[in-house]
Amino acid sequence: MIRLIQMPRVRGVWGLPNVSPACMKLETWLRMAEIPYELPALDLVNAPKGKVPYIVELDGSRMGDSTFIIEHLKSKVGKDPDAHLTDEQRAISLAFRRMMKENFYWVIVQSRYKDEPNWKIYKELVLTLLDGVPMEQRPMVCDMYKQRIEGQMYGHGIGRHSAKEVYELGIADLKSVSDMLGNKPYLLGDRPSTVDATVYAYVANLLQTPVDCAAKDYGLSLKNVVDYLERMELRYFPELRPLRLSA
């Protein structure tokens, strides 16, 4: 059994499997592939790439980055939710996963860190995650982290856009998800695959959170996308659904 090191699950707050899209994606994939795992306490000190998620295997070896972890486990464990996909579907899967990770992620960041009313909401959540940091220092640590994230956004380039422009990019991504999904239960047909673990994690981390923004409003107007998130939640995290609905 592997150990999955990730951001702690904050029960009863937002009701998501994880407020980190990358962590939520990997845990969803592990459940999709039926690979057993444990959730020990957060340990950033030993993170091989300085961030979560990462895994610790039985021999003590560590691996970081959800994408590399998934490819590693597909090969090592021999369980591949993508085995049924055609080459064309694999190409589509890769494109959608990259869209979520490299573009839509920053839309989520914009909604949490750069929109001040939303930051006040998200900051309250972050404060609860700072175990080990003295209570009086936590607000300062939060503000320093906010500045760091905003610097990363600016360096990436998306942080140079206005909020309206960033949300326009997010709306385009959500429209693509809706158009690709159509009337299918999952992105690429009747069976879930890795792209579903990714899209579910990232889209839920905008649409199923208490922040307000134009991209979220648009996403909630897409019935097939909302139904898709509920379908994924009921299939892979049924134990958390009552918590999210009561949050």
CSV table of C-alpha atoms in Angstrom, one decimal:
chain,number,residue,atom,x,y,z
A,1,MET,CA,0.0,0.0,0.0
A,2,ILE,CA,1.4,3.4,-1.0
A,3,ARG,CA,1.2,6.5,1.2
A,4,LEU,CA,-0.3,9.5,-0.4
A,5,ILE,CA,1.0,12.8,1.0
A,6,GLN,CA,-1.3,15.7,0.2
A,7,MET,CA,-3.0,18.7,1.6
A,8,PRO,CA,-5.2,17.6,4.5
A,9,ARG,CA,-8.8,17.0,3.9
A,10,VAL,CA,-10.7,19.8,5.6
A,11,ARG,CA,-14.0,18.1,6.5
A,12,GLY,CA,-17.1,20.2,6.8
A,13,VAL,CA,-15.6,23.3,5.3
A,14,TRP,CA,-15.9,23.1,1.5
A,15,GLY,CA,-16.6,19.4,1.3
A,16,LEU,CA,-14.2,18.8,-1.6
A,17,PRO,CA,-11.9,15.8,-1.5
A,18,ASN,CA,-9.1,18.3,-1.6
A,19,VAL,CA,-8.7,22.1,-2.1
A,20,SER,CA,-5.6,21.4,-4.1
A,21,PRO,CA,-6.6,20.4,-7.6
A,22,ALA,CA,-3.5,18.3,-8.2
A,23,CYS,CA,-4.0,16.4,-4.9
A,24,MET,CA,-7.7,15.8,-5.7
A,25,LYS,CA,-6.8,14.6,-9.2
A,26,LEU,CA,-4.3,12.0,-7.9
A,27,GLU,CA,-6.6,10.7,-5.2
A,28,THR,CA,-9.4,10.4,-7.7
A,29,TRP,CA,-7.2,8.5,-10.0
A,30,LEU,CA,-6.0,6.1,-7.3
A,31,ARG,CA,-9.7,5.3,-6.6
A,32,MET,CA,-10.4,5.0,-10.3
A,33,ALA,CA,-7.5,2.6,-10.7
A,34,GLU,CA,-8.5,0.8,-7.5
A,35,ILE,CA,-5.0,1.2,-6.0
A,36,PRO,CA,-5.1,1.2,-2.1
A,37,TYR,CA,-3.4,4.0,-0.3
A,38,GLU,CA,-3.0,5.6,3.1
A,39,LEU,CA,-3.2,9.3,4.0
A,40,PRO,CA,-0.6,10.1,6.6
A,41,ALA,CA,0.0,13.6,8.0
A,42,LEU,CA,1.2,16.3,5.7
A,43,ASP,CA,5.0,16.3,5.4
A,44,LEU,CA,6.5,19.0,3.1
A,45,VAL,CA,10.0,18.7,4.5
A,46,ASN,CA,10.5,15.4,2.7
A,47,ALA,CA,8.6,16.3,-0.5
A,48,PRO,CA,10.9,15.3,-3.4
A,49,LYS,CA,9.9,18.4,-5.5
A,50,GLY,CA,9.1,20.7,-2.6
A,51,LYS,CA,5.3,20.4,-2.9
A,52,VAL,CA,2.4,18.0,-2.7
A,53,PRO,CA,1.1,15.6,-3.8
A,54,TYR,CA,3.8,12.9,-3.6
A,55,ILE,CA,3.8,9.2,-2.8
A,56,VAL,CA,5.9,7.1,-0.6
A,57,GLU,CA,6.2,3.5,-1.7
A,58,LEU,CA,6.8,0.4,0.4
A,59,ASP,CA,10.5,0.5,0.0
A,60,GLY,CA,10.5,4.1,1.2
A,61,SER,CA,11.1,5.7,-2.2
A,62,ARG,CA,9.4,9.0,-2.9
A,63,MET,CA,8.0,10.4,-6.1
A,64,GLY,CA,6.5,13.8,-6.7
A,65,ASP,CA,4.2,15.4,-9.4
A,66,SER,CA,0.8,13.8,-10.0
A,67,THR,CA,1.4,13.3,-13.7
A,68,PHE,CA,4.6,11.3,-13.3
A,69,ILE,CA,3.1,9.4,-10.4
A,70,ILE,CA,0.2,8.3,-12.5
A,71,GLU,CA,2.4,7.1,-15.3
A,72,HIS,CA,4.7,5.3,-12.9
A,73,LEU,CA,1.8,3.5,-11.2
A,74,LYS,CA,0.3,2.5,-14.5
A,75,SER,CA,3.5,0.7,-15.4
A,76,LYS,CA,4.4,-0.7,-11.9
A,77,VAL,CA,0.9,-1.8,-10.7
A,78,GLY,CA,-0.4,-2.7,-14.1
A,79,LYS,CA,-3.7,-0.9,-13.7
A,80,ASP,CA,-4.5,1.6,-16.5
A,81,PRO,CA,-7.9,3.3,-16.7
A,82,ASP,CA,-6.9,4.5,-20.2
A,83,ALA,CA,-6.2,1.0,-21.6
A,84,HIS,CA,-9.5,1.1,-23.6
A,85,LEU,CA,-8.7,4.5,-25.3
A,86,THR,CA,-7.8,4.8,-29.0
A,87,ASP,CA,-4.8,6.8,-30.1
A,88,GLU,CA,-7.1,9.7,-31.0
A,89,GLN,CA,-8.7,9.7,-27.6
A,90,ARG,CA,-5.3,9.6,-25.9
A,91,ALA,CA,-4.4,12.7,-27.8
A,92,ILE,CA,-7.6,14.5,-26.8
A,93,SER,CA,-7.1,13.3,-23.2
A,94,LEU,CA,-3.6,14.8,-23.1
A,95,ALA,CA,-4.8,18.1,-24.6
A,96,PHE,CA,-7.6,18.5,-22.0
A,97,ARG,CA,-5.3,17.5,-19.1
A,98,ARG,CA,-2.8,20.2,-20.2
A,99,MET,CA,-5.6,22.7,-20.6
A,100,MET,CA,-6.7,22.1,-17.0
A,101,LYS,CA,-3.1,22.1,-15.5
A,102,GLU,CA,-1.5,24.9,-17.5
A,103,ASN,CA,-4.4,27.3,-18.0
A,104,PHE,CA,-7.5,26.6,-15.9
A,105,TYR,CA,-5.4,26.2,-12.8
A,106,TRP,CA,-4.6,29.9,-13.0
A,107,VAL,CA,-8.3,30.8,-13.3
A,108,ILE,CA,-8.8,29.0,-9.9
A,109,VAL,CA,-5.8,30.9,-8.5
A,110,GLN,CA,-7.2,34.2,-9.8
A,111,SER,CA,-10.5,33.5,-8.0
A,112,ARG,CA,-8.9,32.7,-4.7
A,113,TYR,CA,-5.9,35.0,-4.4
A,114,LYS,CA,-6.4,38.1,-6.6
A,115,ASP,CA,-10.1,38.8,-6.0
A,116,GLU,CA,-10.0,40.4,-2.6
A,117,PRO,CA,-13.5,39.4,-1.4
A,118,ASN,CA,-12.7,35.8,-2.3
A,119,TRP,CA,-9.3,36.0,-0.7
A,120,LYS,CA,-10.9,36.8,2.6
A,121,ILE,CA,-12.9,33.6,2.3
A,122,TYR,CA,-10.0,31.5,1.1
A,123,LYS,CA,-7.6,32.9,3.7
A,124,GLU,CA,-9.9,31.6,6.5
A,125,LEU,CA,-9.5,28.1,5.0
A,126,VAL,CA,-5.7,28.5,4.6
A,127,LEU,CA,-5.4,29.6,8.2
A,128,THR,CA,-6.8,26.2,9.3
A,129,LEU,CA,-4.2,24.3,7.3
A,130,LEU,CA,-1.1,25.9,8.9
A,131,ASP,CA,-0.6,23.3,11.6
A,132,GLY,CA,2.7,23.9,13.4
A,133,VAL,CA,2.7,27.7,12.7
A,134,PRO,CA,2.0,29.8,15.9
A,135,MET,CA,-1.5,31.2,15.7
A,136,GLU,CA,-0.3,34.8,15.9
A,137,GLN,CA,2.0,34.3,12.9
A,138,ARG,CA,-0.5,32.6,10.6
A,139,PRO,CA,-2.1,35.8,9.1
A,140,MET,CA,1.4,37.1,8.1
A,141,VAL,CA,2.3,33.7,6.6
A,142,CYS,CA,-0.9,33.7,4.6
A,143,ASP,CA,-0.2,37.2,3.3
A,144,MET,CA,3.4,36.2,2.3
A,145,TYR,CA,2.1,33.2,0.5
A,146,LYS,CA,-0.4,35.3,-1.3
A,147,GLN,CA,2.3,37.6,-2.6
A,148,ARG,CA,4.4,34.6,-3.7
A,149,ILE,CA,1.4,33.2,-5.7
A,150,GLU,CA,0.7,36.5,-7.3
A,151,GLY,CA,4.3,36.7,-8.3
A,152,GLN,CA,4.1,33.3,-9.9
A,153,MET,CA,1.0,34.4,-11.8
A,154,TYR,CA,2.8,37.5,-13.1
A,155,GLY,CA,5.8,35.4,-14.1
A,156,HIS,CA,3.6,32.9,-15.9
A,157,GLY,CA,2.0,35.8,-17.9
A,158,ILE,CA,-1.6,35.2,-17.0
A,159,GLY,CA,-1.2,37.5,-14.0
A,160,ARG,CA,-0.7,40.4,-16.4
A,161,HIS,CA,-4.3,40.1,-17.6
A,162,SER,CA,-7.3,41.8,-16.0
A,163,ALA,CA,-9.6,39.7,-13.9
A,164,LYS,CA,-12.2,40.0,-16.8
A,165,GLU,CA,-9.7,38.6,-19.3
A,166,VAL,CA,-8.6,35.7,-17.0
A,167,TYR,CA,-12.2,34.7,-16.5
A,168,GLU,CA,-12.9,34.9,-20.2
A,169,LEU,CA,-10.1,32.3,-20.6
A,170,GLY,CA,-11.7,30.1,-18.0
A,171,ILE,CA,-15.1,30.4,-19.6
A,172,ALA,CA,-13.6,29.2,-22.9
A,173,ASP,CA,-12.1,26.2,-21.1
A,174,LEU,CA,-15.4,25.3,-19.5
A,175,LYS,CA,-17.2,25.6,-22.8
A,176,SER,CA,-14.7,23.2,-24.3
A,177,VAL,CA,-15.4,20.7,-21.4
A,178,SER,CA,-19.1,21.0,-21.9
A,179,ASP,CA,-18.8,20.6,-25.7
A,180,MET,CA,-16.6,17.6,-25.3
A,181,LEU,CA,-18.8,16.0,-22.7
A,182,GLY,CA,-22.0,16.5,-24.6
A,183,ASN,CA,-24.5,13.8,-23.5
A,184,LYS,CA,-21.8,11.3,-22.6
A,185,PRO,CA,-21.4,10.2,-18.9
A,186,TYR,CA,-17.6,10.8,-19.1
A,187,LEU,CA,-15.4,12.9,-21.3
A,188,LEU,CA,-14.4,10.1,-23.6
A,189,GLY,CA,-17.4,7.9,-23.5
A,190,ASP,CA,-19.1,5.4,-21.2
A,191,ARG,CA,-16.0,4.6,-19.1
A,192,PRO,CA,-14.0,7.1,-16.9
A,193,SER,CA,-10.3,7.6,-17.7
A,194,THR,CA,-7.4,9.7,-16.4
A,195,VAL,CA,-8.8,12.9,-18.1
A,196,ASP,CA,-11.9,12.6,-16.0
A,197,ALA,CA,-9.8,12.5,-12.8
A,198,THR,CA,-8.1,15.7,-13.9
A,199,VAL,CA,-11.2,17.6,-15.3
A,200,TYR,CA,-13.3,16.7,-12.2
A,201,ALA,CA,-10.6,17.9,-9.8
A,202,TYR,CA,-9.9,21.2,-11.4
A,203,VAL,CA,-13.5,22.2,-12.4
A,204,ALA,CA,-14.9,21.2,-9.0
A,205,ASN,CA,-12.2,23.3,-7.3
A,206,LEU,CA,-13.9,26.3,-8.9
A,207,LEU,CA,-17.6,25.4,-9.2
A,208,GLN,CA,-18.0,23.7,-5.9
A,209,THR,CA,-16.3,26.4,-3.7
A,210,PRO,CA,-17.8,29.5,-2.0
A,211,VAL,CA,-15.9,32.0,-4.2
A,212,ASP,CA,-17.7,34.2,-6.7
A,213,CYS,CA,-16.5,34.9,-10.2
A,214,ALA,CA,-17.8,35.1,-13.8
A,215,ALA,CA,-16.2,31.8,-14.7
A,216,LYS,CA,-17.9,30.0,-11.9
A,217,ASP,CA,-21.3,31.5,-12.8
A,218,TYR,CA,-20.8,30.4,-16.3
A,219,GLY,CA,-19.8,26.9,-15.3
A,220,LEU,CA,-22.8,26.5,-13.1
A,221,SER,CA,-25.0,27.4,-16.0
A,222,LEU,CA,-23.8,24.3,-17.9
A,223,LYS,CA,-26.1,21.5,-16.8
A,224,ASN,CA,-24.1,18.7,-18.3
A,225,VAL,CA,-20.9,19.9,-16.5
A,226,VAL,CA,-22.7,20.2,-13.1
A,227,ASP,CA,-24.3,16.8,-13.6
A,228,TYR,CA,-20.8,15.4,-14.5
A,229,LEU,CA,-19.3,16.7,-11.3
A,230,GLU,CA,-22.1,15.1,-9.2
A,231,ARG,CA,-21.6,11.8,-11.1
A,232,MET,CA,-17.9,11.8,-10.4
A,233,GLU,CA,-18.4,12.7,-6.8
A,234,LEU,CA,-21.0,10.0,-6.2
A,235,ARG,CA,-18.8,7.4,-7.9
A,236,TYR,CA,-15.5,8.2,-6.3
A,237,PHE,CA,-16.2,10.2,-3.1
A,238,PRO,CA,-19.7,9.3,-1.9
A,239,GLU,CA,-18.7,9.6,1.7
A,240,LEU,CA,-18.0,13.4,1.2
A,241,ARG,CA,-21.2,14.4,-0.5
A,242,PRO,CA,-23.1,15.0,2.7
A,243,LEU,CA,-20.3,17.2,3.9
A,244,ARG,CA,-20.2,19.3,0.8
A,245,LEU,CA,-24.0,19.8,0.7
A,246,SER,CA,-24.0,20.9,4.4
A,247,ALA,CA,-20.9,23.2,4.0
